[in-house]
mmCIF file with all atom_site columns, C-alpha atoms in Angstrom:
data_model
loop_
_atom_site.group_PDB
_atom_site.id
_atom_site.type_symbol
_atom_site.label_atom_id
_atom_site.label_alt_id
_atom_site.label_comp_id
_atom_site.label_asym_id
_atom_site.label_entity_id
_atom_site.label_seq_id
_atom_site.pdbx_PDB_ins_code
_atom_site.Cartn_x
_atom_site.Cartn_y
_atom_site.Cartn_z
_atom_site.occupancy
_atom_site.B_iso_or_equiv
_atom_site.pdbx_formal_charge
_atom_site.auth_seq_id
_atom_site.auth_comp_id
_atom_site.auth_asym_id
_atom_site.auth_atom_id
_atom_site.pdbx_PDB_model_num
ATOM 1   C CA . UNK Q 1 1   ? 90.434  169.204 120.146 1.00 43.00 ? 1   UNK Q CA 1
ATOM 2   C CA . UNK Q 1 2   ? 86.750  169.856 120.400 1.00 43.00 ? 2   UNK Q CA 1
ATOM 3   C CA . UNK Q 1 3   ? 85.575  173.442 121.246 1.00 42.00 ? 3   UNK Q CA 1
ATOM 4   C CA . UNK Q 1 4   ? 82.731  174.104 123.558 1.00 42.00 ? 4   UNK Q CA 1
ATOM 5   C CA . UNK Q 1 5   ? 80.429  177.092 122.792 1.00 39.00 ? 5   UNK Q CA 1
ATOM 6   C CA . UNK Q 1 6   ? 78.576  176.676 126.079 1.00 40.00 ? 6   UNK Q CA 1
ATOM 7   C CA . UNK Q 1 7   ? 81.719  176.834 128.307 1.00 42.00 ? 7   UNK Q CA 1
ATOM 8   C CA . UNK Q 1 8   ? 83.525  180.169 128.180 1.00 44.00 ? 8   UNK Q CA 1
ATOM 9   C CA . UNK Q 1 9   ? 87.034  178.967 128.745 1.00 43.00 ? 9   UNK Q CA 1
ATOM 10  C CA . UNK Q 1 10  ? 86.098  177.237 131.991 1.00 42.00 ? 10  UNK Q CA 1
ATOM 11  C CA . UNK Q 1 11  ? 85.709  180.587 133.760 1.00 42.00 ? 11  UNK Q CA 1
ATOM 12  C CA . UNK Q 1 12  ? 83.229  180.777 136.682 1.00 43.00 ? 12  UNK Q CA 1
ATOM 13  C CA . UNK Q 1 13  ? 79.869  182.428 135.820 1.00 44.00 ? 13  UNK Q CA 1
ATOM 14  C CA . UNK Q 1 14  ? 80.875  185.370 138.118 1.00 45.00 ? 14  UNK Q CA 1
ATOM 15  C CA . UNK Q 1 15  ? 83.686  186.255 135.785 1.00 45.00 ? 15  UNK Q CA 1
ATOM 16  C CA . UNK Q 1 16  ? 81.748  185.920 132.542 1.00 42.00 ? 16  UNK Q CA 1
ATOM 17  C CA . UNK Q 1 17  ? 80.775  189.317 131.113 1.00 47.00 ? 17  UNK Q CA 1
ATOM 18  C CA . UNK Q 1 18  ? 82.573  191.283 133.872 1.00 40.00 ? 18  UNK Q CA 1
ATOM 19  C CA . UNK Q 1 19  ? 84.653  194.254 132.997 1.00 41.00 ? 19  UNK Q CA 1
ATOM 20  C CA . UNK Q 1 20  ? 87.808  192.348 134.047 1.00 40.00 ? 20  UNK Q CA 1
ATOM 21  C CA . UNK Q 1 21  ? 86.898  189.489 131.664 1.00 39.00 ? 21  UNK Q CA 1
ATOM 22  C CA . UNK Q 1 22  ? 86.140  191.753 128.719 1.00 38.00 ? 22  UNK Q CA 1
ATOM 23  C CA . UNK Q 1 23  ? 89.538  193.460 129.115 1.00 40.00 ? 23  UNK Q CA 1
ATOM 24  C CA . UNK Q 1 24  ? 91.488  190.162 129.301 1.00 36.00 ? 24  UNK Q CA 1
ATOM 25  C CA . UNK Q 1 25  ? 93.371  189.259 126.089 1.00 40.00 ? 25  UNK Q CA 1
ATOM 26  C CA . UNK Q 1 26  ? 91.596  186.481 124.213 1.00 40.00 ? 26  UNK Q CA 1
ATOM 27  C CA . UNK Q 1 27  ? 94.832  184.568 123.753 1.00 45.00 ? 27  UNK Q CA 1
ATOM 28  C CA . UNK Q 1 28  ? 95.161  183.709 127.466 1.00 52.00 ? 28  UNK Q CA 1
ATOM 29  C CA . UNK Q 1 29  ? 92.676  180.856 127.503 1.00 54.00 ? 29  UNK Q CA 1
ATOM 30  C CA . UNK Q 1 30  ? 92.550  179.835 123.776 1.00 60.00 ? 30  UNK Q CA 1
ATOM 31  C CA . UNK Q 1 31  ? 96.416  179.352 123.645 1.00 68.00 ? 31  UNK Q CA 1
ATOM 32  C CA . UNK Q 1 32  ? 96.420  176.768 126.471 1.00 77.00 ? 32  UNK Q CA 1
ATOM 33  C CA . UNK Q 1 33  ? 97.482  173.435 125.077 1.00 86.00 ? 33  UNK Q CA 1
ATOM 34  C CA . UNK Q 1 34  ? 94.970  170.565 125.364 1.00 91.00 ? 34  UNK Q CA 1
ATOM 35  C CA . UNK Q 1 35  ? 95.555  168.038 128.159 1.00 94.00 ? 35  UNK Q CA 1
ATOM 36  C CA . UNK Q 1 36  ? 94.307  164.569 128.700 1.00 94.00 ? 36  UNK Q CA 1
ATOM 37  C CA . UNK Q 1 37  ? 91.676  163.917 131.405 1.00 96.00 ? 37  UNK Q CA 1
ATOM 38  C CA . UNK Q 1 38  ? 90.483  160.477 132.586 1.00 94.00 ? 38  UNK Q CA 1
ATOM 39  C CA . UNK Q 1 39  ? 86.655  160.437 132.818 1.00 95.00 ? 39  UNK Q CA 1
ATOM 40  C CA . UNK Q 1 40  ? 84.467  158.064 134.688 1.00 95.00 ? 40  UNK Q CA 1
ATOM 41  C CA . UNK Q 1 41  ? 80.776  158.556 133.914 1.00 96.00 ? 41  UNK Q CA 1
ATOM 42  C CA . UNK Q 1 42  ? 78.180  156.643 135.935 1.00 97.00 ? 42  UNK Q CA 1
ATOM 43  C CA . UNK Q 1 43  ? 74.599  156.285 134.802 1.00 98.00 ? 43  UNK Q CA 1
ATOM 44  C CA . UNK Q 1 44  ? 71.594  154.563 136.370 1.00 98.00 ? 44  UNK Q CA 1
ATOM 45  C CA . UNK Q 1 45  ? 67.868  154.117 135.884 1.00 98.00 ? 45  UNK Q CA 1
ATOM 46  C CA . UNK Q 1 46  ? 65.064  151.589 135.301 1.00 98.00 ? 46  UNK Q CA 1
ATOM 47  C CA . UNK Q 1 47  ? 66.183  147.968 134.602 1.00 98.00 ? 47  UNK Q CA 1
ATOM 48  C CA . UNK Q 1 48  ? 66.804  147.146 130.935 1.00 97.00 ? 48  UNK Q CA 1
ATOM 49  C CA . UNK Q 1 49  ? 67.634  143.698 129.543 1.00 97.00 ? 49  UNK Q CA 1
ATOM 50  C CA . UNK Q 1 50  ? 71.413  142.997 129.713 1.00 96.00 ? 50  UNK Q CA 1
ATOM 51  C CA . UNK Q 1 51  ? 71.611  142.216 125.939 1.00 96.00 ? 51  UNK Q CA 1
ATOM 52  C CA . UNK Q 1 52  ? 70.067  145.622 125.157 1.00 97.00 ? 52  UNK Q CA 1
ATOM 53  C CA . UNK Q 1 53  ? 72.466  147.490 127.456 1.00 96.00 ? 53  UNK Q CA 1
ATOM 54  C CA . UNK Q 1 54  ? 75.498  145.682 126.044 1.00 95.00 ? 54  UNK Q CA 1
ATOM 55  C CA . UNK Q 1 55  ? 74.439  146.393 122.398 1.00 96.00 ? 55  UNK Q CA 1
ATOM 56  C CA . UNK Q 1 56  ? 73.742  150.071 123.231 1.00 96.00 ? 56  UNK Q CA 1
ATOM 57  C CA . UNK Q 1 57  ? 77.210  150.466 124.907 1.00 94.00 ? 57  UNK Q CA 1
ATOM 58  C CA . UNK Q 1 58  ? 78.920  148.728 121.972 1.00 93.00 ? 58  UNK Q CA 1
ATOM 59  C CA . UNK Q 1 59  ? 77.174  151.314 119.616 1.00 93.00 ? 59  UNK Q CA 1
ATOM 60  C CA . UNK Q 1 60  ? 78.368  154.068 121.872 1.00 92.00 ? 60  UNK Q CA 1
ATOM 61  C CA . UNK Q 1 61  ? 81.926  152.752 121.659 1.00 89.00 ? 61  UNK Q CA 1
ATOM 62  C CA . UNK Q 1 62  ? 81.662  152.873 117.864 1.00 88.00 ? 62  UNK Q CA 1
ATOM 63  C CA . UNK Q 1 63  ? 80.235  156.472 117.991 1.00 83.00 ? 63  UNK Q CA 1
ATOM 64  C CA . UNK Q 1 64  ? 82.806  157.674 120.532 1.00 78.00 ? 64  UNK Q CA 1
ATOM 65  C CA . UNK Q 1 65  ? 86.239  156.297 119.488 1.00 74.00 ? 65  UNK Q CA 1
ATOM 66  C CA . UNK Q 1 66  ? 87.921  157.319 122.684 1.00 75.00 ? 66  UNK Q CA 1
ATOM 67  C CA . UNK Q 1 67  ? 85.787  154.976 124.803 1.00 75.00 ? 67  UNK Q CA 1
ATOM 68  C CA . UNK Q 1 68  ? 88.170  152.889 126.769 1.00 80.00 ? 68  UNK Q CA 1
ATOM 69  C CA . UNK Q 1 69  ? 85.938  150.558 128.796 1.00 87.00 ? 69  UNK Q CA 1
ATOM 70  C CA . UNK Q 1 70  ? 82.362  150.104 129.850 1.00 90.00 ? 70  UNK Q CA 1
ATOM 71  C CA . UNK Q 1 71  ? 80.899  147.999 132.693 1.00 92.00 ? 71  UNK Q CA 1
ATOM 72  C CA . UNK Q 1 72  ? 77.240  147.471 132.909 1.00 96.00 ? 72  UNK Q CA 1
ATOM 73  C CA . UNK Q 1 73  ? 74.322  145.806 134.762 1.00 97.00 ? 73  UNK Q CA 1
ATOM 74  C CA . UNK Q 1 74  ? 70.538  145.810 134.063 1.00 97.00 ? 74  UNK Q CA 1
ATOM 75  C CA . UNK Q 1 75  ? 70.079  149.199 135.922 1.00 98.00 ? 75  UNK Q CA 1
ATOM 76  C CA . UNK Q 1 76  ? 73.459  150.998 135.767 1.00 98.00 ? 76  UNK Q CA 1
ATOM 77  C CA . UNK Q 1 77  ? 76.677  151.369 133.848 1.00 97.00 ? 77  UNK Q CA 1
ATOM 78  C CA . UNK Q 1 78  ? 80.090  152.951 134.172 1.00 95.00 ? 78  UNK Q CA 1
ATOM 79  C CA . UNK Q 1 79  ? 81.925  154.368 131.199 1.00 94.00 ? 79  UNK Q CA 1
ATOM 80  C CA . UNK Q 1 80  ? 85.683  155.232 131.326 1.00 93.00 ? 80  UNK Q CA 1
ATOM 81  C CA . UNK Q 1 81  ? 87.622  157.061 128.663 1.00 92.00 ? 81  UNK Q CA 1
ATOM 82  C CA . UNK Q 1 82  ? 90.280  159.726 127.989 1.00 91.00 ? 82  UNK Q CA 1
ATOM 83  C CA . UNK Q 1 83  ? 89.092  163.166 126.877 1.00 93.00 ? 83  UNK Q CA 1
ATOM 84  C CA . UNK Q 1 84  ? 91.311  165.924 125.345 1.00 94.00 ? 84  UNK Q CA 1
ATOM 85  C CA . UNK Q 1 85  ? 90.448  169.253 126.676 1.00 96.00 ? 85  UNK Q CA 1
ATOM 86  C CA . UNK Q 1 86  ? 91.962  172.528 127.584 1.00 96.00 ? 86  UNK Q CA 1
ATOM 87  C CA . UNK Q 1 87  ? 90.871  172.292 131.291 1.00 96.00 ? 87  UNK Q CA 1
ATOM 88  C CA . UNK Q 1 88  ? 88.722  170.354 133.709 1.00 96.00 ? 88  UNK Q CA 1
ATOM 89  C CA . UNK Q 1 89  ? 85.673  172.525 132.982 1.00 97.00 ? 89  UNK Q CA 1
ATOM 90  C CA . UNK Q 1 90  ? 85.761  171.687 129.299 1.00 97.00 ? 90  UNK Q CA 1
ATOM 91  C CA . UNK Q 1 91  ? 86.410  168.002 129.901 1.00 96.00 ? 91  UNK Q CA 1
ATOM 92  C CA . UNK Q 1 92  ? 83.495  167.835 132.433 1.00 97.00 ? 92  UNK Q CA 1
ATOM 93  C CA . UNK Q 1 93  ? 81.055  169.602 130.020 1.00 97.00 ? 93  UNK Q CA 1
ATOM 94  C CA . UNK Q 1 94  ? 81.848  167.308 127.229 1.00 94.00 ? 94  UNK Q CA 1
ATOM 95  C CA . UNK Q 1 95  ? 81.510  164.272 129.526 1.00 95.00 ? 95  UNK Q CA 1
ATOM 96  C CA . UNK Q 1 96  ? 78.131  165.435 130.849 1.00 96.00 ? 96  UNK Q CA 1
ATOM 97  C CA . UNK Q 1 97  ? 76.779  165.688 127.347 1.00 95.00 ? 97  UNK Q CA 1
ATOM 98  C CA . UNK Q 1 98  ? 78.058  162.358 126.156 1.00 93.00 ? 98  UNK Q CA 1
ATOM 99  C CA . UNK Q 1 99  ? 75.089  160.239 127.361 1.00 93.00 ? 99  UNK Q CA 1
ATOM 100 C CA . UNK Q 1 100 ? 72.418  162.619 126.103 1.00 92.00 ? 100 UNK Q CA 1
ATOM 101 C CA . UNK Q 1 101 ? 73.988  163.363 122.784 1.00 92.00 ? 101 UNK Q CA 1
ATOM 102 C CA . UNK Q 1 102 ? 74.402  159.688 121.880 1.00 92.00 ? 102 UNK Q CA 1
ATOM 103 C CA . UNK Q 1 103 ? 71.139  158.401 123.501 1.00 92.00 ? 103 UNK Q CA 1
ATOM 104 C CA . UNK Q 1 104 ? 69.225  158.248 120.233 1.00 92.00 ? 104 UNK Q CA 1
ATOM 105 C CA . UNK Q 1 105 ? 72.011  157.146 117.840 1.00 92.00 ? 105 UNK Q CA 1
ATOM 106 C CA . UNK Q 1 106 ? 73.397  154.377 120.196 1.00 94.00 ? 106 UNK Q CA 1
ATOM 107 C CA . UNK Q 1 107 ? 69.882  153.474 121.528 1.00 95.00 ? 107 UNK Q CA 1
ATOM 108 C CA . UNK Q 1 108 ? 71.040  154.059 125.093 1.00 96.00 ? 108 UNK Q CA 1
ATOM 109 C CA . UNK Q 1 109 ? 68.718  153.436 127.965 1.00 97.00 ? 109 UNK Q CA 1
ATOM 110 C CA . UNK Q 1 110 ? 66.867  156.449 129.268 1.00 96.00 ? 110 UNK Q CA 1
ATOM 111 C CA . UNK Q 1 111 ? 69.075  156.526 132.289 1.00 97.00 ? 111 UNK Q CA 1
ATOM 112 C CA . UNK Q 1 112 ? 70.373  159.627 134.105 1.00 97.00 ? 112 UNK Q CA 1
ATOM 113 C CA . UNK Q 1 113 ? 73.958  160.597 134.969 1.00 97.00 ? 113 UNK Q CA 1
ATOM 114 C CA . UNK Q 1 114 ? 74.471  159.740 138.617 1.00 98.00 ? 114 UNK Q CA 1
ATOM 115 C CA . UNK Q 1 115 ? 78.230  160.297 138.858 1.00 98.00 ? 115 UNK Q CA 1
ATOM 116 C CA . UNK Q 1 116 ? 81.108  161.949 137.204 1.00 97.00 ? 116 UNK Q CA 1
ATOM 117 C CA . UNK Q 1 117 ? 84.842  161.881 138.017 1.00 96.00 ? 117 UNK Q CA 1
ATOM 118 C CA . UNK Q 1 118 ? 87.247  163.900 135.906 1.00 97.00 ? 118 UNK Q CA 1
ATOM 119 C CA . UNK Q 1 119 ? 91.009  163.692 136.861 1.00 95.00 ? 119 UNK Q CA 1
ATOM 120 C CA . UNK Q 1 120 ? 94.151  164.851 135.179 1.00 95.00 ? 120 UNK Q CA 1
ATOM 121 C CA . UNK Q 1 121 ? 96.588  162.319 133.525 1.00 93.00 ? 121 UNK Q CA 1
ATOM 122 C CA . UNK Q 1 122 ? 99.123  162.959 136.274 1.00 93.00 ? 122 UNK Q CA 1
ATOM 123 C CA . UNK Q 1 123 ? 96.627  162.327 139.039 1.00 93.00 ? 123 UNK Q CA 1
ATOM 124 C CA . UNK Q 1 124 ? 95.449  159.135 137.278 1.00 91.00 ? 124 UNK Q CA 1
ATOM 125 C CA . UNK Q 1 125 ? 99.068  157.726 137.044 1.00 91.00 ? 125 UNK Q CA 1
ATOM 126 C CA . UNK Q 1 126 ? 99.796  158.741 140.532 1.00 91.00 ? 126 UNK Q CA 1
ATOM 127 C CA . UNK Q 1 127 ? 96.761  156.855 141.908 1.00 90.00 ? 127 UNK Q CA 1
ATOM 128 C CA . UNK Q 1 128 ? 97.747  153.788 139.811 1.00 87.00 ? 128 UNK Q CA 1
ATOM 129 C CA . UNK Q 1 129 ? 101.454 153.886 141.173 1.00 88.00 ? 129 UNK Q CA 1
ATOM 130 C CA . UNK Q 1 130 ? 100.287 154.268 144.744 1.00 89.00 ? 130 UNK Q CA 1
ATOM 131 C CA . UNK Q 1 131 ? 98.020  151.284 144.422 1.00 85.00 ? 131 UNK Q CA 1
ATOM 132 C CA . UNK Q 1 132 ? 94.716  152.996 144.944 1.00 80.00 ? 132 UNK Q CA 1
ATOM 133 C CA . UNK Q 1 133 ? 93.590  153.796 141.343 1.00 71.00 ? 133 UNK Q CA 1
ATOM 134 C CA . UNK Q 1 134 ? 90.504  152.476 139.673 1.00 65.00 ? 134 UNK Q CA 1
ATOM 135 C CA . UNK Q 1 135 ? 89.823  148.722 139.762 1.00 60.00 ? 135 UNK Q CA 1
ATOM 136 C CA . UNK Q 1 136 ? 92.039  146.728 137.412 1.00 57.00 ? 136 UNK Q CA 1
ATOM 137 C CA . UNK Q 1 137 ? 91.011  147.603 133.904 1.00 54.00 ? 137 UNK Q CA 1
ATOM 138 C CA . UNK Q 1 138 ? 89.254  144.994 131.859 1.00 56.00 ? 138 UNK Q CA 1
ATOM 139 C CA . UNK Q 1 139 ? 90.553  144.779 128.274 1.00 58.00 ? 139 UNK Q CA 1
ATOM 140 C CA . UNK Q 1 140 ? 89.242  147.683 126.200 1.00 67.00 ? 140 UNK Q CA 1
ATOM 141 C CA . UNK Q 1 141 ? 85.551  147.127 125.437 1.00 72.00 ? 141 UNK Q CA 1
ATOM 142 C CA . UNK Q 1 142 ? 82.139  146.526 127.104 1.00 79.00 ? 142 UNK Q CA 1
ATOM 143 C CA . UNK Q 1 143 ? 81.965  144.111 130.084 1.00 69.00 ? 143 UNK Q CA 1
ATOM 144 C CA . UNK Q 1 144 ? 79.372  143.154 132.728 1.00 79.00 ? 144 UNK Q CA 1
ATOM 145 C CA . UNK Q 1 145 ? 80.077  144.098 136.264 1.00 77.00 ? 145 UNK Q CA 1
#
């Protein structure tokens, strides 16, 4: 499991540094088992040739082995994958850093994040079983919209 230095156990900012927080035993948060979170990250920006977008997303998939599937067009993309994290706050923080941290190595377009959905494994499976989950998944990999 990855640890995040910038997220203090997923606690709201109002609790960080408060006397109640400083008296709380450290084991409370750190001992929580990691859970799986389904991430959908949406990015968009200036149009880029489709072949460049595809190659960049393929490099991202190589850099980030948990990448499940990506869909793309000239001016936007959607990335879906599973993240292991202690809580939703940690999973969201990692997801929000994904695009920026891999921008240079994967040669990703200079797009901004325009959407993020983070749901627990149970919620993901409940949506699928009830028939209103994400669109049918393409095989794992990078695909045009």
